[in-house]
Tab-separated table of C-alpha atoms in Angstrom:
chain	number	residue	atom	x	y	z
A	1428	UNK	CA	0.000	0.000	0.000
A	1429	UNK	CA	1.244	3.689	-0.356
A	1430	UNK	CA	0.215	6.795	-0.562
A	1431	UNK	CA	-0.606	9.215	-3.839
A	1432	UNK	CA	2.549	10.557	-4.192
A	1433	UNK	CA	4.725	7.782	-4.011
A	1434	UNK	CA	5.935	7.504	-7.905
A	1435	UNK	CA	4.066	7.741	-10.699
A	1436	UNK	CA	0.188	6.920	-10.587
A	1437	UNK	CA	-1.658	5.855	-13.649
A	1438	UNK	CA	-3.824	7.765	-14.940
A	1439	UNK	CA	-7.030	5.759	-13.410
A	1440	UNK	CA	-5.830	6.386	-10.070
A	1441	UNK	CA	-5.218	10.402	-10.741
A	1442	UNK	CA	-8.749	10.041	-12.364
A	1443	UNK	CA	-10.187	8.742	-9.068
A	1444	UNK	CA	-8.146	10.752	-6.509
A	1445	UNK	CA	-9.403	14.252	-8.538
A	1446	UNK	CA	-12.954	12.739	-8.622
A	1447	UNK	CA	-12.567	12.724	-4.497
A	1448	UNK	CA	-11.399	16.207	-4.667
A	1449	UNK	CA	-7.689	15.904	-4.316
A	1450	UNK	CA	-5.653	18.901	-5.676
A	1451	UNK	CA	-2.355	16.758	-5.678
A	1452	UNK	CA	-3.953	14.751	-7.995
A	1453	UNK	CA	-5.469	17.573	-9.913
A	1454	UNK	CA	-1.648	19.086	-10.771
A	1455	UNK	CA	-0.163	16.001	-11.414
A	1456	UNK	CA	-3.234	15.021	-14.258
A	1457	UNK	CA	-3.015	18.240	-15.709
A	1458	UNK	CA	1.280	18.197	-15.699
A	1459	UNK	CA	0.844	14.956	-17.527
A	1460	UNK	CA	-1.572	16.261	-20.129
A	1461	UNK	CA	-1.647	19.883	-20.262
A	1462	UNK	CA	0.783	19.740	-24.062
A	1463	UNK	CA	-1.173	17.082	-25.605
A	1464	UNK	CA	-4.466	19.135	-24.646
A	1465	UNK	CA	-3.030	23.180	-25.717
A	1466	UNK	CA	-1.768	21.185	-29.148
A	1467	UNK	CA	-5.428	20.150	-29.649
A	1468	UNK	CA	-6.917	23.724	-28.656
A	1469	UNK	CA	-3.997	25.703	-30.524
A	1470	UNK	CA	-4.751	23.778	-33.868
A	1471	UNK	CA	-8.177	24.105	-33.561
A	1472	UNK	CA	-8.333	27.726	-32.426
A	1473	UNK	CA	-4.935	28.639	-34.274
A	1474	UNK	CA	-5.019	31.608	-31.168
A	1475	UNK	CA	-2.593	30.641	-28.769
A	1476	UNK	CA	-3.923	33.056	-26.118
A	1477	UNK	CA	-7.363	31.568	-26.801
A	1478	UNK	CA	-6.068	27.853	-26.929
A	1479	UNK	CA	-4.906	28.414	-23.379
A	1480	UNK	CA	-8.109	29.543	-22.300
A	1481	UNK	CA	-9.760	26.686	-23.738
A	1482	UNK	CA	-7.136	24.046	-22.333
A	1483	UNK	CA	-7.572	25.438	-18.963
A	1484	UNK	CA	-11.689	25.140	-18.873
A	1485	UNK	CA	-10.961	21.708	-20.502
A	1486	UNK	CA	-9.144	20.902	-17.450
A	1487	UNK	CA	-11.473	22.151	-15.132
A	1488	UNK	CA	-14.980	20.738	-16.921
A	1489	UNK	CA	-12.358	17.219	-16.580
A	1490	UNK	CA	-12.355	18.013	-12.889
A	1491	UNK	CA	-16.617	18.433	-12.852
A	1492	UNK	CA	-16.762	15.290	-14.782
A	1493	UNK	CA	-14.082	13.016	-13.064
A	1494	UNK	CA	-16.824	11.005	-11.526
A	1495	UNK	CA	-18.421	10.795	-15.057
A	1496	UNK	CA	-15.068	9.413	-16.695
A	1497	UNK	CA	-15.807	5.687	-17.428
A	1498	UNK	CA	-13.063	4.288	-18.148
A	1499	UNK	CA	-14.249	0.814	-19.923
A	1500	UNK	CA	-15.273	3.506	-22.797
A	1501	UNK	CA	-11.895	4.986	-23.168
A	1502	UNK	CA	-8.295	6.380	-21.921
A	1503	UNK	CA	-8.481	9.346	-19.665
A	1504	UNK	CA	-6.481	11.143	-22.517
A	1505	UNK	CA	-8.804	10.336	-25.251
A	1506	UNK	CA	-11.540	11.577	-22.987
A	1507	UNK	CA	-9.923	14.742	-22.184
A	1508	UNK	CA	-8.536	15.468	-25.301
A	1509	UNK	CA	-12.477	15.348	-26.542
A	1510	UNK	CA	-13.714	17.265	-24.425
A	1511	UNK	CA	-10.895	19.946	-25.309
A	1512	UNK	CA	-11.839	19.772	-29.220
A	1513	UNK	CA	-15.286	19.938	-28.220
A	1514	UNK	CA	-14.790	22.968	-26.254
A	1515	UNK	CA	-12.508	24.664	-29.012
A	1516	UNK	CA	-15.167	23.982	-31.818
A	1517	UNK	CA	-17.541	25.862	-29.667
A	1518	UNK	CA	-15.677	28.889	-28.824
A	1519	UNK	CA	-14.534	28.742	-32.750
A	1520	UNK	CA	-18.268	28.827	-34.076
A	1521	UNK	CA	-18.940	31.252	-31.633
A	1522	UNK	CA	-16.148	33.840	-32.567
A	1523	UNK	CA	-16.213	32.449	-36.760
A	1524	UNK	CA	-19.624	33.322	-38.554
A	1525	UNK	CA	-18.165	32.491	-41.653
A	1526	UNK	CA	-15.279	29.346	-42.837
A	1527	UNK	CA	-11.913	30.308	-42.932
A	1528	UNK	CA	-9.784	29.788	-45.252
A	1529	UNK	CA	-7.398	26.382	-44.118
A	1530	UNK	CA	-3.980	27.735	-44.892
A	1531	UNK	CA	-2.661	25.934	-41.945
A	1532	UNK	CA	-3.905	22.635	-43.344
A	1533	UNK	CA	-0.976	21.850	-44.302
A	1534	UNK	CA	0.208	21.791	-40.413
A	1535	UNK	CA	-2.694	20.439	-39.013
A	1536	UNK	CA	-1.310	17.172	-38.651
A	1537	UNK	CA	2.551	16.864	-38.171
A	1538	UNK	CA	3.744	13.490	-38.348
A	1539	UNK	CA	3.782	11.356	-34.996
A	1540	UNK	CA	7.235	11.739	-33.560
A	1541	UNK	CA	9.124	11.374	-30.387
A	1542	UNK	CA	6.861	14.225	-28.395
A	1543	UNK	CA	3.773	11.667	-28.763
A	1544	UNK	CA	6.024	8.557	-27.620
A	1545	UNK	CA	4.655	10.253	-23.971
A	1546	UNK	CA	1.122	9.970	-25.026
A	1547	UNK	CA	-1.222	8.288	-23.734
A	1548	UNK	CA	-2.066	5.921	-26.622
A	1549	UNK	CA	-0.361	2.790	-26.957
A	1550	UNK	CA	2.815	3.048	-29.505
A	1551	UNK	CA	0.742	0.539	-31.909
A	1552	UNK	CA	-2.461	2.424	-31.706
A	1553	UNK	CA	-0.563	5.427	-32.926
A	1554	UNK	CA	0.686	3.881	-35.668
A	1555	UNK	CA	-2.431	2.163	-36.495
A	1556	UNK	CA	-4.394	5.459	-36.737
A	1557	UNK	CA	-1.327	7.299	-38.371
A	1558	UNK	CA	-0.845	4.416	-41.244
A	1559	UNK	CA	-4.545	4.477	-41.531
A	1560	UNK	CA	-5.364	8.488	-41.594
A	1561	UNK	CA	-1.983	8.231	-44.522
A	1562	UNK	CA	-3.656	5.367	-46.770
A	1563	UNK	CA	-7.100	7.207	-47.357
A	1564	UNK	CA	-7.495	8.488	-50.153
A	1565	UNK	CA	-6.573	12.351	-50.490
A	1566	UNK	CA	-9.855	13.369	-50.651
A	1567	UNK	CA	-11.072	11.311	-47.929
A	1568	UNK	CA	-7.883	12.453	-45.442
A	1569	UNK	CA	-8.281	16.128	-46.500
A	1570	UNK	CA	-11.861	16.103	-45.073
A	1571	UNK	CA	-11.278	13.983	-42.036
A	1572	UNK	CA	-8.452	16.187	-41.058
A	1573	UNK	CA	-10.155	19.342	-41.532
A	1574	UNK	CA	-13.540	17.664	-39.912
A	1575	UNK	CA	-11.723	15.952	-37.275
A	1576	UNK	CA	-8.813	18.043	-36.231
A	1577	UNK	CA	-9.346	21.565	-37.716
A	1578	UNK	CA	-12.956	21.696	-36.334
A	1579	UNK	CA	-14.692	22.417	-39.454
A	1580	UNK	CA	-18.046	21.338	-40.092
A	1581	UNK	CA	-19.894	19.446	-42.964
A	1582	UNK	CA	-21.125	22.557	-44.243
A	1583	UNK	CA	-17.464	24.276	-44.137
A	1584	UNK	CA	-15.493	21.283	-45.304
A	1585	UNK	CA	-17.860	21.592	-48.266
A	1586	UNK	CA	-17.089	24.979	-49.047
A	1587	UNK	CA	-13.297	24.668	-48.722
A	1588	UNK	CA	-13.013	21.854	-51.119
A	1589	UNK	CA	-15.731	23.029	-53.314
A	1590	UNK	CA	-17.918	19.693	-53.408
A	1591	UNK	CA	-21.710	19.110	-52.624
A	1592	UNK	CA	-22.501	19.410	-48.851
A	1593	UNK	CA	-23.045	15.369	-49.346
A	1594	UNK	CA	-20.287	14.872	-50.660
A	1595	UNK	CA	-17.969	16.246	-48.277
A	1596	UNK	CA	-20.054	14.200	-45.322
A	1597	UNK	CA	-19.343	10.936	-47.100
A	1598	UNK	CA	-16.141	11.900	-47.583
A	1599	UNK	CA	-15.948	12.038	-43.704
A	1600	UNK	CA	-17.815	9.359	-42.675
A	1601	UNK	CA	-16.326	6.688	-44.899
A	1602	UNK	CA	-12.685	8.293	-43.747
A	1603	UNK	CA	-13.658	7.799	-39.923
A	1604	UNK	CA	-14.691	4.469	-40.746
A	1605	UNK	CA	-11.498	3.466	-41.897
A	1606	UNK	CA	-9.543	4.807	-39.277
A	1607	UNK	CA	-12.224	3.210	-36.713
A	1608	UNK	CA	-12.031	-0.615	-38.697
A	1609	UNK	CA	-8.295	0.116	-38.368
A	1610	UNK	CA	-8.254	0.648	-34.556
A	1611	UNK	CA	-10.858	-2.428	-34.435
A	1612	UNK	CA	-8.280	-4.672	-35.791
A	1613	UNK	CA	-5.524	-3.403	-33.907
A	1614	UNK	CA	-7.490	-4.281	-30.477
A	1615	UNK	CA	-8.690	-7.761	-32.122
A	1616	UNK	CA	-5.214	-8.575	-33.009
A	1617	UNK	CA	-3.767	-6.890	-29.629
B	510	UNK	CA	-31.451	9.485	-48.617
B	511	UNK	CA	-29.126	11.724	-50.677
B	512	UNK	CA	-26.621	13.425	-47.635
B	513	UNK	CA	-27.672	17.066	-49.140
B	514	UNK	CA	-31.334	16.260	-48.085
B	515	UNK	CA	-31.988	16.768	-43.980
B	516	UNK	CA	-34.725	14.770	-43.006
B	517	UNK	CA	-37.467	15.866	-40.885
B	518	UNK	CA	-39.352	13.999	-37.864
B	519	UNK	CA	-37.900	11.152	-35.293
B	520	UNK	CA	-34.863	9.609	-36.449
B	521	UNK	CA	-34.459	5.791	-36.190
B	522	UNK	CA	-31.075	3.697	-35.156
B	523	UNK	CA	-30.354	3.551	-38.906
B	524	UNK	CA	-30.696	6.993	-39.808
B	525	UNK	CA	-28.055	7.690	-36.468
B	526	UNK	CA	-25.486	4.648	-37.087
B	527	UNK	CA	-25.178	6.320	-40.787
B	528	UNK	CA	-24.052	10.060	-38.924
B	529	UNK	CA	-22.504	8.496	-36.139
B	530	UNK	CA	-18.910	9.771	-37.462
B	531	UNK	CA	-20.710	12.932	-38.550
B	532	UNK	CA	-22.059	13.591	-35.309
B	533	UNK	CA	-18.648	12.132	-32.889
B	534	UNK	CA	-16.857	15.022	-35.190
B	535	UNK	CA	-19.813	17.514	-34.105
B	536	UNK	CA	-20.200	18.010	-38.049
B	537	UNK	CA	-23.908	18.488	-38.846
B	538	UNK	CA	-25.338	21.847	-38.315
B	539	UNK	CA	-27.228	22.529	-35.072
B	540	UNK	CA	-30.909	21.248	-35.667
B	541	UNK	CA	-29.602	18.033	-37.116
B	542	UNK	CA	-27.374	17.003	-34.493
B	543	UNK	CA	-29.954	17.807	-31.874
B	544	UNK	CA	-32.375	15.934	-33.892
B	545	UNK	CA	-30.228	13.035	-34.004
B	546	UNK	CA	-28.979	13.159	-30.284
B	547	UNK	CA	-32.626	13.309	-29.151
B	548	UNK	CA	-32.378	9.493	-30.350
B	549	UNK	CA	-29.107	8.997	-29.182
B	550	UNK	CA	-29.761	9.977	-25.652
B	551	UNK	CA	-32.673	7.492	-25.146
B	552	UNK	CA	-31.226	5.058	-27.298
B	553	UNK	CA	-27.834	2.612	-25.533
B	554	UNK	CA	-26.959	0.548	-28.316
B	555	UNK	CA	-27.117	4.092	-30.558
B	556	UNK	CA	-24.767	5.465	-27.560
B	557	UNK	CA	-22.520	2.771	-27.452
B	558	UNK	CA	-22.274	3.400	-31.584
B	559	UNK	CA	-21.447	7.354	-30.478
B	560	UNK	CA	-18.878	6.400	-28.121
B	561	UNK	CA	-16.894	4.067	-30.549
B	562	UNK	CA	-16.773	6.994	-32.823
B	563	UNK	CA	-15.465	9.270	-30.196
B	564	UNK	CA	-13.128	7.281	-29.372
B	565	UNK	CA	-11.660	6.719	-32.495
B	566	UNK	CA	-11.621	10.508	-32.586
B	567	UNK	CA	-9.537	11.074	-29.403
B	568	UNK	CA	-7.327	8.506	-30.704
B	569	UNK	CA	-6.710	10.642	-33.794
B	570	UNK	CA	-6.419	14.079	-31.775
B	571	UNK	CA	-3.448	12.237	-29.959
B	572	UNK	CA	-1.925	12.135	-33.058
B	573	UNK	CA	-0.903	15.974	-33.693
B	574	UNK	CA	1.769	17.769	-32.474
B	575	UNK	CA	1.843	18.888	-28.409
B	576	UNK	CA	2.266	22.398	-27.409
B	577	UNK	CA	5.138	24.027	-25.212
B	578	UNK	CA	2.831	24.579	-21.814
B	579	UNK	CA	3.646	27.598	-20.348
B	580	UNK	CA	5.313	28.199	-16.902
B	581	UNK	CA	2.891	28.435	-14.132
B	582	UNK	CA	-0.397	26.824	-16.428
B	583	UNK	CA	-1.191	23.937	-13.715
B	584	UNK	CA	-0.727	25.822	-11.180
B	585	UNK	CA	-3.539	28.546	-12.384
B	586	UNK	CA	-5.370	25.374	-13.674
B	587	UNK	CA	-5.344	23.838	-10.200
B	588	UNK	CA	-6.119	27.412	-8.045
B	589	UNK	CA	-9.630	27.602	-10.729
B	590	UNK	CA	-10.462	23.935	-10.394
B	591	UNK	CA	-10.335	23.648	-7.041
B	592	UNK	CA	-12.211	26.317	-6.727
B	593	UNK	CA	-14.963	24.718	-8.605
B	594	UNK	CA	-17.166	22.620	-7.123
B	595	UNK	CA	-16.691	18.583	-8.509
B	596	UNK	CA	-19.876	17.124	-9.772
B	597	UNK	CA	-19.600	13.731	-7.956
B	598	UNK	CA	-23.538	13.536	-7.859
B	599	UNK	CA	-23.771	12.414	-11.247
B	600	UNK	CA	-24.720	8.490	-11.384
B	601	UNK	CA	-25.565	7.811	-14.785
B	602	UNK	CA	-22.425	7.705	-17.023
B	603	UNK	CA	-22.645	10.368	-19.583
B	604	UNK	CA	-20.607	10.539	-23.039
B	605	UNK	CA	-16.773	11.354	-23.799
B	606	UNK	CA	-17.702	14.563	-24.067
B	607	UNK	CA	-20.183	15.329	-21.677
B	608	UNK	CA	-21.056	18.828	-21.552
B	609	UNK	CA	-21.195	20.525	-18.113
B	610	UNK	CA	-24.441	19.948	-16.390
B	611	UNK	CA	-24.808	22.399	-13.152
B	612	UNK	CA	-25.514	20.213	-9.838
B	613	UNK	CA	-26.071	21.595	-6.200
B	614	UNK	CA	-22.689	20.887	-4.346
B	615	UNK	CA	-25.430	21.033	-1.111
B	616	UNK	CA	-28.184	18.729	-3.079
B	617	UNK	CA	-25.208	16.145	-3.482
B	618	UNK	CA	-23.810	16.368	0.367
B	619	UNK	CA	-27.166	16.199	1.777
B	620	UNK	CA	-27.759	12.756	-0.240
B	621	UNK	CA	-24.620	11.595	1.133
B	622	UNK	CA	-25.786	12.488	4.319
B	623	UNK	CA	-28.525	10.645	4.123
B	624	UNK	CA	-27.373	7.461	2.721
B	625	UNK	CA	-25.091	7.290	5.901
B	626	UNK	CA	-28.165	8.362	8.159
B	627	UNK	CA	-30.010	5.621	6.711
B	628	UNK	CA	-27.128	3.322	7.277
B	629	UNK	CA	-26.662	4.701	10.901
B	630	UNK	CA	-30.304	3.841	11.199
B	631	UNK	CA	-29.558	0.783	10.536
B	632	UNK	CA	-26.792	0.060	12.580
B	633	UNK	CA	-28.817	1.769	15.681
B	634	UNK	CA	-31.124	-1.645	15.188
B	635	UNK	CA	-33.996	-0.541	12.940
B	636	UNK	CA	-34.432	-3.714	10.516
B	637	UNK	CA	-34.037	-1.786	7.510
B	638	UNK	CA	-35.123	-4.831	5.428
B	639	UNK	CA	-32.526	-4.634	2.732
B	640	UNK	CA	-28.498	-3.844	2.478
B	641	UNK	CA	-26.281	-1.881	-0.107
B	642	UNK	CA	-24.828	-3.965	-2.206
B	643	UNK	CA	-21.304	-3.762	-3.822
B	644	UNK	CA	-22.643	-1.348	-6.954
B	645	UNK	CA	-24.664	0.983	-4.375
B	646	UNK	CA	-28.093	-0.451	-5.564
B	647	UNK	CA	-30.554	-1.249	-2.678
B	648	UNK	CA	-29.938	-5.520	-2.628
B	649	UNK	CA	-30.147	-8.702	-0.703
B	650	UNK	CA	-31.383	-9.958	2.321
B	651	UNK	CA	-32.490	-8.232	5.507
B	652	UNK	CA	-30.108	-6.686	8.238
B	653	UNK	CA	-30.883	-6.229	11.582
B	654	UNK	CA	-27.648	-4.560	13.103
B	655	UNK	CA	-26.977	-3.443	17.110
B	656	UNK	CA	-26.179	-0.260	18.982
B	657	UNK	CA	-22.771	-1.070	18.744
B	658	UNK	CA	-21.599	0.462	15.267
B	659	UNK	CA	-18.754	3.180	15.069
B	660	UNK	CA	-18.859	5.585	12.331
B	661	UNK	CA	-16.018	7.581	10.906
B	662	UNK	CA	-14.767	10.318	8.040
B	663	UNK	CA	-13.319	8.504	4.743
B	664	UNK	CA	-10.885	11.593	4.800
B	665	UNK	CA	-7.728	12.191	2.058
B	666	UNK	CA	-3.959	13.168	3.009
B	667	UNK	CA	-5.353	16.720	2.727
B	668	UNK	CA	-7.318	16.052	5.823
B	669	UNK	CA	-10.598	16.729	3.471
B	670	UNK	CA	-13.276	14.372	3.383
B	671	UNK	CA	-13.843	11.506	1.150
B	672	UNK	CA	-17.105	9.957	2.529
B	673	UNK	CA	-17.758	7.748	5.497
B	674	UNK	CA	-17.680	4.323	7.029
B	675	UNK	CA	-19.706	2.785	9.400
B	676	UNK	CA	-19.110	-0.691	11.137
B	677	UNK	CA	-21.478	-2.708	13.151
B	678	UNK	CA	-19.581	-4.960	15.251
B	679	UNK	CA	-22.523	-6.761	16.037
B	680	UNK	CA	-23.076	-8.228	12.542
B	681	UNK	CA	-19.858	-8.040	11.749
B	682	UNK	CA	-21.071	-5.283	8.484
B	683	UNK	CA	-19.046	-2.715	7.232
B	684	UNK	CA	-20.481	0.126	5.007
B	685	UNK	CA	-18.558	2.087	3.039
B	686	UNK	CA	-19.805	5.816	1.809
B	687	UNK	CA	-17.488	7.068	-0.883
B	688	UNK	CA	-18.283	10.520	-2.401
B	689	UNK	CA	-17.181	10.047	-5.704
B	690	UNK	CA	-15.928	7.092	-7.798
B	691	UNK	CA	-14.796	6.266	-11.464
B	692	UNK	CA	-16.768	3.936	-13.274
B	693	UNK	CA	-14.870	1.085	-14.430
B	694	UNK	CA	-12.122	1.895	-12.449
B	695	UNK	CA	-11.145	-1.175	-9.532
B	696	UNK	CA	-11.749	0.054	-5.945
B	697	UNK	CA	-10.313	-1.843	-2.901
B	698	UNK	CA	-11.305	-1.807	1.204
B	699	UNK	CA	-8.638	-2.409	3.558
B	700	UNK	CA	-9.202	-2.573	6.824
B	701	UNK	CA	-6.637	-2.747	9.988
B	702	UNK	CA	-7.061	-5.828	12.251
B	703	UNK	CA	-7.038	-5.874	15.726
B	704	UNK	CA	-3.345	-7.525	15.232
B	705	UNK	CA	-2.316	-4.497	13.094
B	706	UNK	CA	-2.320	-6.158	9.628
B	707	UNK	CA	-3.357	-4.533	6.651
B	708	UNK	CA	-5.990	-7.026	5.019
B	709	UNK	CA	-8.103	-6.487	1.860
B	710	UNK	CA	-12.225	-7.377	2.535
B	711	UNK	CA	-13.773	-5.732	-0.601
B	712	UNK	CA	-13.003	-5.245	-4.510
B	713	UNK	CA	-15.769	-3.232	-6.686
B	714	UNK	CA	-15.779	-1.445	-9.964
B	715	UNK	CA	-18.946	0.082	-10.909
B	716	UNK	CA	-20.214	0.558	-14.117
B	717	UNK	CA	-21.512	4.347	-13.384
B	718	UNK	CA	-19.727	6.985	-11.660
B	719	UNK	CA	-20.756	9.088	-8.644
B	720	UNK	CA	-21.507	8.437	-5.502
B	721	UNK	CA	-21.286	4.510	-4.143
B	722	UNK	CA	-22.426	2.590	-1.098
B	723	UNK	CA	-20.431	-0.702	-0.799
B	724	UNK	CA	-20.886	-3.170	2.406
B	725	UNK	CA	-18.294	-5.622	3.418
B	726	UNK	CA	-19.321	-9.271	5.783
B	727	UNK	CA	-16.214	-8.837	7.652
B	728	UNK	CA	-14.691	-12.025	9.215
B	729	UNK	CA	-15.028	-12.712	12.689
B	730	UNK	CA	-11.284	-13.681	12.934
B	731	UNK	CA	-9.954	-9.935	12.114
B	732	UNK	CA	-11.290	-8.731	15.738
B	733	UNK	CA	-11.553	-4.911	16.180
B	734	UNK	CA	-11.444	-3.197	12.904
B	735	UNK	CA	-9.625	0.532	13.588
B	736	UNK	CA	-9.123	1.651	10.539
B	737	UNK	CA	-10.459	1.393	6.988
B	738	UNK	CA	-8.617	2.617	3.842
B	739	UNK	CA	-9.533	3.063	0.391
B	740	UNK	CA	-7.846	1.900	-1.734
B	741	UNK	CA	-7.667	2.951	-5.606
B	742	UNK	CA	-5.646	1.307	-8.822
B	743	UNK	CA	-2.022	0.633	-8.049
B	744	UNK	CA	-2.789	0.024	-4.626
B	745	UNK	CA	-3.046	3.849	-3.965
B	746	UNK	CA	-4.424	4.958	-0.425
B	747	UNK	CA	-7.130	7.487	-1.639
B	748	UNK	CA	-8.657	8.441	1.866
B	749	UNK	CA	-8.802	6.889	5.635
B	750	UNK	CA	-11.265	5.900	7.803
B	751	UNK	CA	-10.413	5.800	12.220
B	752	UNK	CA	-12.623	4.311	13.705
B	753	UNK	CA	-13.035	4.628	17.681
């Protein structure tokens, strides 16, 4: 038995300790986390001022919900780093009436490198998703990266690539699907 | 249905499983995402479909590059969450994203309070009929405990409390109030022995978060119990319980 505190917890037992209230616990979750959630804010707000703002009320709407977190659904970092998109998209929509134009689409997804080898994801899931996201076709990635990590809707992705608004959605959808089928197999085969 | 065209009136499990990436991604426009979602949220197999999706989501926001974090960010993260009030009343589990959903920080300590009154009750030798089981549902067979139970503060290395525990020595029952637990997440009891060793009686994960009531038969053979401890994954000591 020991105490919180004593090396390095898992992320379940940081979950549970901030769900009781501890503040220990609290620091040490968002030490572990707080780059992987300001890169998700900062790419989807492209304000860096803004993406702090975001990751912070990600962190604390994490703390409201710690007793919410299940963790048979998914890894506290997947769950967090939703919730920080989600929150991002908002405050985007809110502050963008109109699309903007996705010069930084280019960035939005740098290759998977040594910074993510401290990520929460298994080294094989990363892979998985990265080999996957680079085999669909162009069209296909180009939407589910704009959809998916620049925060653009349907109706947006449409406009930026200059297809039908159902075209861009099945574009997305059938691009998710892939990446989901290849996470499936990689938890089959794991 | 052509994708252009946005259907009107109640959407079925079909109609949802072909958005579910659309809607994990938050990529419909308002009115058909709430139209949709007002099927998801009464709908668990549709849920289940919207969690998969989300997941495969986070697992593809992991992907992109991290950001420098700037000096001093968890410490101003920590001074604003702690002083916002945790949500442990929540006991349905809600999805990955689960917006923020205001509950009374009073509501939620008063139901605590009364869970352990109505164990107290219990232990004060009212036959309360039934006992709570392991997942905090109201379960099995009836109890009818003594005047002899102690009661003590679940309380954290911070000194702040946790919940509560309550053991009747009579019937050899231990209840266990914890304010807030993890669903899916492996929770242990350990209780101190009237020969000082540390032995584990009880082992739950629950399948929704919030508050839990566990009991615990303890064996006749530990004596006294002292002190209880919860214990959390990777055999951390969350809070402690002395009992007198």
């Amino acid at each position: 038995m020991r105490l919180l505190g004593d090396d390095e917890p898992s992320d379940a037992a940081l979950l549970v300790a901030v769900a009781l209230g501890d503040a220990a616990a609290c620091h040490r979750f968002v030490d572990r986390h707080a780059s992987a959630v300001l890169g998700v804010a900062t790419r989807v707000c492209r304000d860096r001022s803004l993406a702090e703002d975001i990751a912070q009320r990600a962190f604390e709407q994490a703390w409201r919900h710690a007793a919410s977190f299940d963790a048979d659904r998914a890894s506290a970092r997947t769950w967090l780093l939703v919730i920080t998109r989600r929150l991002a998209i908002d405050e985007l929509r809110r502050r963008r009436p109109t699309p903007m134009a996705p010069d930084a689409m280019g960035t939005l997804l740098a290759p998977a490198g040594a910074d993510t080898e401290r990520a929460g994801l298994a080294a094989a899931e990363r892979s998985t998703v990265a080999a996957a996201l680079g085999e669909l076709p162009e069209a296909q990635r180009r939407a589910v990266v704009l959809a998916a990590l620049g925060g653009y809707s349907a109706s947006e992705v449409a406009e930026i690539e200059g297809v039908p608004l159902g075209t861009a959605k099945t574009r997305i959808r059938l691009g998710m699907r892939r990446l989901r089928a290849a996470l499936a197999g990689e938890v089959d085969r794991g | 249905m052509a994708d252009d065209v946005v259907p009107v009136g109640a959407p079925d499990c079909d109609e949802v499983r072909d958005s579910v990436e659309l809607l994990a991604l938050d990529a419909l426009e308002p009115a058909e995402r709430a139209r949709l979602m007002a099927h998801v949220d009464g709908c668990s197999s549709c849920r289940a479909e919207l969690d998969g999706a989300e997941a495969s989501l986070g697992a593809l926001l992991a992907l992109g590059p991290e950001a420098e974090v700037p000096a001093g960010f968890a410490d101003r993260v920590v001074a604003a969450t702690v002083a916002t009030p945790a949500e442990p009343g929540v006991t349905a589990s809600v999805g990955l994203a689960a917006r923020a959903r205001p509950t009374s920080r009073r509501w939620f300590t008063l139901a605590v309070a009364g869970v352990v009154a109505a164990v107290l009750v219990t232990a004060l030798g009212v036959a309360m009929g039934r006992v709570f089981s392991s997942d905090g549902q109201v379960a099995g067979p009836p109890v009818t405990a003594s005047t002899d139970a102690r009661s003590a503060a679940l309380v954290r290395a911070d000194g702040a409390s946790a919940g509560s525990v309550v053991v009747d020595d009579v019937t050899g029952t231990l209840f266990m109030v914890v304010d807030a637990v993890v669903a899916g997440v492996p929770y242990d009891c350990v209780v101190r022995s009237a020969s000082g060793e540390l032995v584990r009686v009880g082992s739950w994960t629950t399948t929704s978060g919030g508050s839990a009531t566990w009991t615990v038969a303890l064996d006749p053979a530990l004596g006294s119990v002292d002190q209880v401890l919860l214990v959390g994954p990777g055999d951390t000591t969350l809070a402690t319980a002395q009992l007198t």
